[in-house]
């Protein structure tokens, strides 16, 4: 009986299987899933900016597909045709735009911006394109002009710095600073020596001050003991009694019905006393002038 499969047929079948595995393996390594259904759209760019097959296609940062092919379109000179494979469930509204963006880590990618048109772009149709400024473009447009403007100022600053460093006056100033530093060092050493000599004197003065303070504290203690021994209770009682007497005397002076009150508040009594004093004074004067009228001396 003739064999159904000979050796040559097995070898050919193995080669075909190996080629298929190689093709599918390469696509798998590129991130292309041939078994996943997708919708294909076309996009045309003047510059793909390092966009390659299997580059991701994102919407709001979420991957919805990948680039399947990048071909130069000879029918449209100057245009590069990009075949986009998107998820089968995704439909692009009219007005959607496919922008090429770049990053430092992941390279180029397509960022889809969904439109708001009433209809949908048919599968296999053309999607409007654009180029989104990447980080390097932003640096080139924003930072590089500023750096270019600063470079002349930096060059001028370095030139002036070289002139300053080469100036003999700066060298002389540095030498004077060295001299000042040496003087400060010598002064510090002198102060340390003086402090070392003054420490015993300060210690002796401190002992004397402590002894004086002890003596003062002892005297204060003795004075406190003497004050404690004084009859302060009797003294305070006498002071209180004196204060009461003065208060009573003050009340009598203010009372118009008392004798002292009448003396201080009754004008008539004051006038009478004044009149009596005047009469007594007149009587004394008259007695001095005419003593015989009042004194009679008879001799036996």
C-alpha positions as YAML, in Angstrom:
chain: A
units: angstrom
residues:
- id: 1
  name: UNK
  ca: [0.00, 0.00, 0.00]
- id: 2
  name: UNK
  ca: [1.39, 3.34, -1.02]
- id: 3
  name: UNK
  ca: [1.94, 5.79, 1.81]
- id: 4
  name: UNK
  ca: [-0.47, 8.78, 1.95]
- id: 5
  name: UNK
  ca: [2.24, 11.23, 2.98]
- id: 6
  name: UNK
  ca: [5.78, 10.83, 1.81]
- id: 7
  name: UNK
  ca: [8.90, 12.51, 3.19]
- id: 8
  name: UNK
  ca: [8.95, 15.33, 0.60]
- id: 9
  name: UNK
  ca: [5.35, 16.30, 1.34]
- id: 10
  name: UNK
  ca: [6.05, 16.46, 5.09]
- id: 11
  name: UNK
  ca: [9.09, 18.66, 4.53]
- id: 12
  name: UNK
  ca: [7.13, 21.07, 2.31]
- id: 13
  name: UNK
  ca: [4.26, 21.22, 4.76]
- id: 14
  name: UNK
  ca: [6.70, 21.98, 7.58]
- id: 15
  name: UNK
  ca: [8.29, 24.79, 5.55]
- id: 16
  name: UNK
  ca: [4.88, 26.34, 4.79]
- id: 17
  name: UNK
  ca: [3.85, 26.14, 8.45]
- id: 18
  name: UNK
  ca: [7.18, 27.68, 9.51]
- id: 19
  name: UNK
  ca: [6.73, 30.55, 7.05]
- id: 20
  name: UNK
  ca: [3.21, 31.17, 8.29]
- id: 21
  name: UNK
  ca: [4.39, 31.09, 11.89]
- id: 22
  name: UNK
  ca: [7.21, 33.51, 11.01]
- id: 23
  name: UNK
  ca: [4.80, 35.93, 9.31]
- id: 24
  name: UNK
  ca: [2.27, 35.81, 12.12]
- id: 25
  name: UNK
  ca: [5.09, 36.01, 14.71]
- id: 26
  name: UNK
  ca: [6.55, 39.14, 13.12]
- id: 27
  name: UNK
  ca: [3.11, 40.77, 12.99]
- id: 28
  name: UNK
  ca: [2.50, 39.73, 16.59]
- id: 29
  name: UNK
  ca: [5.79, 41.28, 17.70]
- id: 30
  name: UNK
  ca: [4.78, 44.46, 15.87]
- id: 31
  name: UNK
  ca: [1.52, 44.46, 17.82]
- id: 32
  name: UNK
  ca: [-0.65, 43.54, 14.83]
- id: 33
  name: UNK
  ca: [-3.43, 41.11, 15.61]
- id: 34
  name: UNK
  ca: [-4.54, 39.61, 12.28]
- id: 35
  name: UNK
  ca: [-7.40, 37.71, 13.92]
- id: 36
  name: UNK
  ca: [-8.98, 40.80, 15.45]
- id: 37
  name: UNK
  ca: [-11.61, 42.40, 13.20]
- id: 38
  name: UNK
  ca: [-10.97, 46.02, 12.31]
- id: 39
  name: UNK
  ca: [-12.17, 48.87, 10.12]
- id: 40
  name: UNK
  ca: [-9.62, 50.46, 7.80]
- id: 41
  name: UNK
  ca: [-9.34, 54.17, 7.03]
- id: 42
  name: UNK
  ca: [-6.90, 56.17, 4.94]
- id: 43
  name: UNK
  ca: [-4.99, 59.27, 5.91]
- id: 44
  name: UNK
  ca: [-2.58, 61.35, 3.81]
- id: 45
  name: UNK
  ca: [0.31, 63.35, 5.25]
- id: 46
  name: UNK
  ca: [3.03, 65.50, 3.77]
- id: 47
  name: UNK
  ca: [5.40, 64.38, 6.53]
- id: 48
  name: UNK
  ca: [4.76, 61.28, 8.64]
- id: 49
  name: UNK
  ca: [7.40, 62.40, 11.20]
- id: 50
  name: UNK
  ca: [8.86, 58.92, 11.93]
- id: 51
  name: UNK
  ca: [5.44, 57.27, 11.94]
- id: 52
  name: UNK
  ca: [5.90, 53.52, 11.36]
- id: 53
  name: UNK
  ca: [3.82, 50.37, 11.01]
- id: 54
  name: UNK
  ca: [2.19, 49.35, 14.34]
- id: 55
  name: UNK
  ca: [2.37, 52.91, 15.70]
- id: 56
  name: UNK
  ca: [-0.56, 53.37, 18.10]
- id: 57
  name: UNK
  ca: [-3.73, 55.32, 17.31]
- id: 58
  name: UNK
  ca: [-5.18, 57.03, 20.38]
- id: 59
  name: UNK
  ca: [-8.37, 58.81, 21.38]
- id: 60
  name: UNK
  ca: [-7.98, 60.82, 24.59]
- id: 61
  name: UNK
  ca: [-4.93, 58.69, 25.43]
- id: 62
  name: UNK
  ca: [-6.72, 55.34, 24.91]
- id: 63
  name: UNK
  ca: [-5.47, 53.01, 22.17]
- id: 64
  name: UNK
  ca: [-8.23, 52.28, 19.63]
- id: 65
  name: UNK
  ca: [-6.08, 50.93, 16.80]
- id: 66
  name: UNK
  ca: [-2.72, 50.99, 15.07]
- id: 67
  name: UNK
  ca: [-1.06, 51.88, 11.81]
- id: 68
  name: UNK
  ca: [-1.21, 48.94, 9.42]
- id: 69
  name: UNK
  ca: [0.68, 50.37, 6.42]
- id: 70
  name: UNK
  ca: [2.76, 53.43, 5.50]
- id: 71
  name: UNK
  ca: [3.19, 53.88, 1.74]
- id: 72
  name: UNK
  ca: [4.33, 56.66, -0.53]
- id: 73
  name: UNK
  ca: [1.42, 57.57, -2.80]
- id: 74
  name: UNK
  ca: [2.74, 58.00, -6.33]
- id: 75
  name: UNK
  ca: [-0.66, 59.09, -7.55]
- id: 76
  name: UNK
  ca: [-0.53, 62.07, -5.19]
- id: 77
  name: UNK
  ca: [3.06, 63.34, -5.32]
- id: 78
  name: UNK
  ca: [4.28, 64.66, -1.99]
- id: 79
  name: UNK
  ca: [1.72, 62.67, -0.01]
- id: 80
  name: UNK
  ca: [2.33, 59.65, 2.23]
- id: 81
  name: UNK
  ca: [-0.57, 57.24, 2.56]
- id: 82
  name: UNK
  ca: [-1.22, 55.76, 6.01]
- id: 83
  name: UNK
  ca: [-3.62, 52.84, 6.46]
- id: 84
  name: UNK
  ca: [-5.24, 52.95, 9.92]
- id: 85
  name: UNK
  ca: [-6.76, 49.82, 11.45]
- id: 86
  name: UNK
  ca: [-9.34, 50.82, 14.06]
- id: 87
  name: UNK
  ca: [-11.55, 48.78, 16.36]
- id: 88
  name: UNK
  ca: [-14.55, 47.36, 14.55]
- id: 89
  name: UNK
  ca: [-16.96, 48.95, 17.04]
- id: 90
  name: UNK
  ca: [-15.50, 52.45, 16.49]
- id: 91
  name: UNK
  ca: [-17.14, 54.72, 13.92]
- id: 92
  name: UNK
  ca: [-15.64, 58.06, 12.99]
- id: 93
  name: UNK
  ca: [-18.08, 60.99, 12.74]
- id: 94
  name: UNK
  ca: [-17.66, 63.56, 10.03]
- id: 95
  name: UNK
  ca: [-15.19, 66.29, 11.01]
- id: 96
  name: UNK
  ca: [-12.82, 63.88, 12.78]
- id: 97
  name: UNK
  ca: [-9.12, 64.68, 12.41]
- id: 98
  name: UNK
  ca: [-6.08, 62.37, 12.59]
- id: 99
  name: UNK
  ca: [-3.16, 64.34, 14.00]
- id: 100
  name: UNK
  ca: [0.40, 63.02, 14.17]
- id: 101
  name: UNK
  ca: [1.98, 63.59, 17.57]
- id: 102
  name: UNK
  ca: [5.41, 62.70, 18.91]
- id: 103
  name: UNK
  ca: [6.80, 61.88, 22.35]
- id: 104
  name: UNK
  ca: [10.35, 61.38, 23.56]
- id: 105
  name: UNK
  ca: [9.77, 57.83, 24.77]
- id: 106
  name: UNK
  ca: [7.23, 56.21, 22.42]
- id: 107
  name: UNK
  ca: [7.99, 58.08, 19.20]
- id: 108
  name: UNK
  ca: [5.32, 59.10, 16.68]
- id: 109
  name: UNK
  ca: [1.64, 58.22, 17.04]
- id: 110
  name: UNK
  ca: [-1.73, 59.25, 15.62]
- id: 111
  name: UNK
  ca: [-4.14, 61.09, 17.90]
- id: 112
  name: UNK
  ca: [-7.73, 61.04, 16.71]
- id: 113
  name: UNK
  ca: [-10.03, 63.95, 17.48]
- id: 114
  name: UNK
  ca: [-13.65, 62.95, 16.96]
- id: 115
  name: UNK
  ca: [-15.82, 65.36, 15.02]
- id: 116
  name: UNK
  ca: [-19.42, 66.39, 15.62]
- id: 117
  name: UNK
  ca: [-20.83, 65.94, 12.11]
- id: 118
  name: UNK
  ca: [-24.21, 64.33, 11.54]
- id: 119
  name: UNK
  ca: [-22.85, 61.53, 9.32]
- id: 120
  name: UNK
  ca: [-20.09, 58.97, 9.61]
- id: 121
  name: UNK
  ca: [-16.93, 58.53, 7.53]
- id: 122
  name: UNK
  ca: [-17.37, 55.30, 5.57]
- id: 123
  name: UNK
  ca: [-15.00, 52.39, 6.11]
- id: 124
  name: UNK
  ca: [-12.03, 52.77, 3.78]
- id: 125
  name: UNK
  ca: [-12.68, 56.49, 3.47]
- id: 126
  name: UNK
  ca: [-10.21, 59.33, 3.92]
- id: 127
  name: UNK
  ca: [-9.80, 61.02, 7.31]
- id: 128
  name: UNK
  ca: [-8.63, 64.68, 7.41]
- id: 129
  name: UNK
  ca: [-5.15, 65.01, 8.85]
- id: 130
  name: UNK
  ca: [-2.99, 67.43, 10.75]
- id: 131
  name: UNK
  ca: [0.26, 67.61, 12.70]
- id: 132
  name: UNK
  ca: [0.25, 68.23, 16.44]
- id: 133
  name: UNK
  ca: [3.26, 70.08, 17.82]
- id: 134
  name: UNK
  ca: [5.40, 67.70, 19.83]
- id: 135
  name: UNK
  ca: [7.76, 68.34, 22.69]
- id: 136
  name: UNK
  ca: [10.78, 68.82, 20.47]
- id: 137
  name: UNK
  ca: [8.87, 71.22, 18.23]
- id: 138
  name: UNK
  ca: [7.75, 73.18, 21.28]
- id: 139
  name: UNK
  ca: [11.32, 73.33, 22.49]
- id: 140
  name: UNK
  ca: [12.54, 74.39, 19.08]
- id: 141
  name: UNK
  ca: [9.87, 77.07, 18.70]
- id: 142
  name: UNK
  ca: [9.75, 78.36, 22.28]
- id: 143
  name: UNK
  ca: [12.96, 77.57, 24.13]
- id: 144
  name: UNK
  ca: [15.62, 77.70, 21.41]
- id: 145
  name: UNK
  ca: [14.89, 81.34, 20.41]
- id: 146
  name: UNK
  ca: [15.16, 82.35, 24.06]
- id: 147
  name: UNK
  ca: [18.43, 80.43, 24.44]
- id: 148
  name: UNK
  ca: [19.74, 82.02, 21.26]
- id: 149
  name: UNK
  ca: [18.90, 85.46, 22.62]
- id: 150
  name: UNK
  ca: [20.63, 84.70, 25.94]
- id: 151
  name: UNK
  ca: [23.86, 83.35, 24.44]
- id: 152
  name: UNK
  ca: [25.29, 86.80, 23.50]
- id: 153
  name: UNK
  ca: [24.62, 88.02, 27.03]
- id: 154
  name: UNK
  ca: [26.35, 84.95, 28.47]
- id: 155
  name: UNK
  ca: [29.33, 85.57, 26.19]
- id: 156
  name: UNK
  ca: [29.50, 89.20, 27.33]
- id: 157
  name: UNK
  ca: [29.23, 88.11, 30.96]
- id: 158
  name: UNK
  ca: [32.10, 85.64, 30.54]
- id: 159
  name: UNK
  ca: [34.22, 88.30, 28.84]
- id: 160
  name: UNK
  ca: [33.64, 90.75, 31.68]
- id: 161
  name: UNK
  ca: [34.35, 88.01, 34.20]
- id: 162
  name: UNK
  ca: [37.68, 87.28, 32.51]
- id: 163
  name: UNK
  ca: [38.55, 90.98, 32.65]
- id: 164
  name: UNK
  ca: [37.68, 91.08, 36.34]
- id: 165
  name: UNK
  ca: [39.78, 88.02, 37.14]
- id: 166
  name: UNK
  ca: [42.75, 89.43, 35.22]
- id: 167
  name: UNK
  ca: [42.53, 92.82, 36.96]
- id: 168
  name: UNK
  ca: [45.63, 93.42, 39.21]
- id: 169
  name: UNK
  ca: [43.42, 95.31, 41.68]
- id: 170
  name: UNK
  ca: [41.48, 92.11, 42.40]
- id: 171
  name: UNK
  ca: [44.72, 90.26, 43.10]
- id: 172
  name: UNK
  ca: [45.83, 93.06, 45.45]
- id: 173
  name: UNK
  ca: [42.45, 92.98, 47.22]
- id: 174
  name: UNK
  ca: [42.77, 89.24, 47.74]
- id: 175
  name: UNK
  ca: [46.25, 89.75, 49.21]
- id: 176
  name: UNK
  ca: [44.90, 92.43, 51.56]
- id: 177
  name: UNK
  ca: [42.15, 90.02, 52.60]
- id: 178
  name: UNK
  ca: [44.84, 87.45, 53.41]
- id: 179
  name: UNK
  ca: [46.56, 90.05, 55.61]
- id: 180
  name: UNK
  ca: [43.28, 90.90, 57.35]
- id: 181
  name: UNK
  ca: [42.65, 87.20, 57.95]
- id: 182
  name: UNK
  ca: [46.11, 86.82, 59.51]
- id: 183
  name: UNK
  ca: [45.46, 89.83, 61.77]
- id: 184
  name: UNK
  ca: [42.13, 88.42, 62.83]
- id: 185
  name: UNK
  ca: [43.80, 85.11, 63.64]
- id: 186
  name: UNK
  ca: [46.45, 86.86, 65.74]
- id: 187
  name: UNK
  ca: [43.77, 88.90, 67.53]
- id: 188
  name: UNK
  ca: [41.79, 85.74, 68.27]
- id: 189
  name: UNK
  ca: [44.87, 84.08, 69.71]
- id: 190
  name: UNK
  ca: [45.56, 87.18, 71.86]
- id: 191
  name: UNK
  ca: [42.00, 87.15, 73.16]
- id: 192
  name: UNK
  ca: [42.28, 83.48, 74.03]
- id: 193
  name: UNK
  ca: [45.52, 84.14, 75.93]
- id: 194
  name: UNK
  ca: [43.96, 87.08, 77.80]
- id: 195
  name: UNK
  ca: [40.91, 85.04, 78.71]
- id: 196
  name: UNK
  ca: [43.12, 82.25, 80.01]
- id: 197
  name: UNK
  ca: [44.95, 84.75, 82.25]
- id: 198
  name: UNK
  ca: [41.75, 86.38, 83.46]
- id: 199
  name: UNK
  ca: [40.01, 83.15, 84.38]
- id: 200
  name: UNK
  ca: [41.76, 82.81, 87.83]
- id: 201
  name: UNK
  ca: [41.09, 86.49, 88.62]
- id: 202
  name: UNK
  ca: [37.44, 86.08, 87.69]
- id: 203
  name: UNK
  ca: [37.28, 82.97, 89.83]
- id: 204
  name: UNK
  ca: [38.68, 84.84, 92.87]
- id: 205
  name: UNK
  ca: [36.27, 87.75, 92.31]
- id: 206
  name: UNK
  ca: [33.43, 85.29, 92.03]
- id: 207
  name: UNK
  ca: [34.39, 83.72, 95.39]
- id: 208
  name: UNK
  ca: [34.52, 87.16, 97.02]
- id: 209
  name: UNK
  ca: [31.17, 88.17, 95.56]
- id: 210
  name: UNK
  ca: [29.67, 84.90, 96.81]
- id: 211
  name: UNK
  ca: [31.02, 85.50, 100.31]
- id: 212
  name: UNK
  ca: [29.64, 89.06, 100.29]
- id: 213
  name: UNK
  ca: [26.27, 87.79, 99.17]
- id: 214
  name: UNK
  ca: [26.31, 85.21, 101.99]
- id: 215
  name: UNK
  ca: [27.04, 88.00, 104.51]
- id: 216
  name: UNK
  ca: [24.22, 90.17, 103.11]
- id: 217
  name: UNK
  ca: [21.82, 87.25, 103.25]
- id: 218
  name: UNK
  ca: [22.82, 86.60, 106.88]
- id: 219
  name: UNK
  ca: [22.27, 90.26, 107.82]
- id: 220
  name: UNK
  ca: [18.89, 90.26, 106.12]
- id: 221
  name: UNK
  ca: [17.97, 87.14, 108.09]
- id: 222
  name: UNK
  ca: [19.01, 88.78, 111.34]
- id: 223
  name: UNK
  ca: [17.06, 91.94, 110.48]
- id: 224
  name: UNK
  ca: [14.02, 89.84, 109.69]
- id: 225
  name: UNK
  ca: [14.33, 88.09, 113.08]
- id: 226
  name: UNK
  ca: [14.58, 91.47, 114.88]
- id: 227
  name: UNK
  ca: [11.55, 92.81, 113.04]
- id: 228
  name: UNK
  ca: [9.66, 89.68, 113.99]
- id: 229
  name: UNK
  ca: [10.58, 90.23, 117.67]
- id: 230
  name: UNK
  ca: [9.21, 93.81, 117.74]
- id: 231
  name: UNK
  ca: [5.80, 94.34, 119.48]
- id: 232
  name: UNK
  ca: [4.04, 95.12, 116.25]
- id: 233
  name: UNK
  ca: [0.62, 94.20, 117.66]
- id: 234
  name: UNK
  ca: [0.82, 96.77, 120.46]
- id: 235
  name: UNK
  ca: [2.17, 99.38, 118.10]
- id: 236
  name: UNK
  ca: [-0.64, 98.79, 115.61]
- id: 237
  name: UNK
  ca: [-3.18, 98.98, 118.48]
- id: 238
  name: UNK
  ca: [-1.77, 102.37, 119.58]
- id: 239
  name: UNK
  ca: [-1.87, 103.57, 115.96]
- id: 240
  name: UNK
  ca: [-5.49, 102.46, 115.66]
- id: 241
  name: UNK
  ca: [-6.39, 104.23, 118.92]
- id: 242
  name: UNK
  ca: [-4.62, 107.41, 117.78]
- id: 243
  name: UNK
  ca: [-6.49, 107.25, 114.50]
- id: 244
  name: UNK
  ca: [-9.79, 106.86, 116.37]
- id: 245
  name: UNK
  ca: [-9.00, 109.89, 118.57]
- id: 246
  name: UNK
  ca: [-8.11, 111.99, 115.56]
- id: 247
  name: UNK
  ca: [-11.34, 110.92, 113.88]
- id: 248
  name: UNK
  ca: [-13.33, 111.89, 116.97]
- id: 249
  name: UNK
  ca: [-11.55, 115.25, 117.17]
- id: 250
  name: UNK
  ca: [-12.32, 115.87, 113.49]
- id: 251
  name: UNK
  ca: [-15.99, 115.07, 114.06]
- id: 252
  name: UNK
  ca: [-16.12, 117.53, 116.97]
- id: 253
  name: UNK
  ca: [-14.54, 120.24, 114.85]
- id: 254
  name: UNK
  ca: [-17.18, 119.67, 112.15]
- id: 255
  name: UNK
  ca: [-20.08, 119.52, 114.66]
- id: 256
  name: UNK
  ca: [-21.58, 123.02, 115.13]
- id: 257
  name: UNK
  ca: [-23.19, 122.03, 118.46]
- id: 258
  name: UNK
  ca: [-19.89, 121.18, 120.17]
- id: 259
  name: UNK
  ca: [-17.54, 123.69, 121.76]
- id: 260
  name: UNK
  ca: [-14.83, 123.07, 119.19]
- id: 261
  name: UNK
  ca: [-17.39, 123.33, 116.41]
- id: 262
  name: UNK
  ca: [-18.62, 126.65, 117.74]
- id: 263
  name: UNK
  ca: [-15.06, 127.93, 117.86]
- id: 264
  name: UNK
  ca: [-14.53, 127.10, 114.20]
- id: 265
  name: UNK
  ca: [-17.98, 127.83, 112.79]
- id: 266
  name: UNK
  ca: [-19.72, 130.54, 114.93]
- id: 267
  name: UNK
  ca: [-18.66, 134.04, 113.72]
- id: 268
  name: UNK
  ca: [-20.27, 135.79, 116.70]
- id: 269
  name: UNK
  ca: [-18.35, 133.76, 119.25]
- id: 270
  name: UNK
  ca: [-15.20, 134.39, 117.26]
- id: 271
  name: UNK
  ca: [-15.89, 138.16, 117.30]
- id: 272
  name: UNK
  ca: [-16.58, 138.12, 121.06]
- id: 273
  name: UNK
  ca: [-13.38, 136.30, 121.79]
- id: 274
  name: UNK
  ca: [-11.57, 138.77, 119.58]
- id: 275
  name: UNK
  ca: [-13.23, 141.69, 121.41]
- id: 276
  name: UNK
  ca: [-12.35, 140.20, 124.83]
- id: 277
  name: UNK
  ca: [-8.79, 139.72, 123.71]
- id: 278
  name: UNK
  ca: [-8.69, 143.33, 122.54]
- id: 279
  name: UNK
  ca: [-10.14, 144.56, 125.85]
- id: 280
  name: UNK
  ca: [-7.62, 142.57, 127.87]
- id: 281
  name: UNK
  ca: [-4.85, 143.98, 125.74]
- id: 282
  name: UNK
  ca: [-6.14, 147.54, 126.34]
- id: 283
  name: UNK
  ca: [-6.40, 146.86, 130.09]
- id: 284
  name: UNK
  ca: [-2.83, 145.65, 130.29]
- id: 285
  name: UNK
  ca: [-1.63, 148.71, 128.41]
- id: 286
  name: UNK
  ca: [-3.52, 151.01, 130.78]
- id: 287
  name: UNK
  ca: [-2.18, 149.16, 133.84]
- id: 288
  name: UNK
  ca: [1.33, 149.73, 132.61]
- id: 289
  name: UNK
  ca: [0.68, 153.43, 132.11]
- id: 290
  name: UNK
  ca: [-1.28, 154.12, 135.33]
- id: 291
  name: UNK
  ca: [-0.38, 151.44, 137.85]
- id: 292
  name: UNK
  ca: [-1.45, 153.66, 140.76]
- id: 293
  name: UNK
  ca: [-4.98, 153.60, 139.55]
- id: 294
  name: UNK
  ca: [-5.20, 149.87, 140.05]
- id: 295
  name: UNK
  ca: [-2.57, 149.15, 142.73]
- id: 296
  name: UNK
  ca: [-2.69, 150.97, 146.08]
- id: 297
  name: UNK
  ca: [0.35, 150.62, 148.42]
- id: 298
  name: UNK
  ca: [0.04, 151.98, 151.99]
- id: 299
  name: UNK
  ca: [3.09, 152.35, 154.18]
- id: 300
  name: UNK
  ca: [2.70, 151.81, 157.90]
...
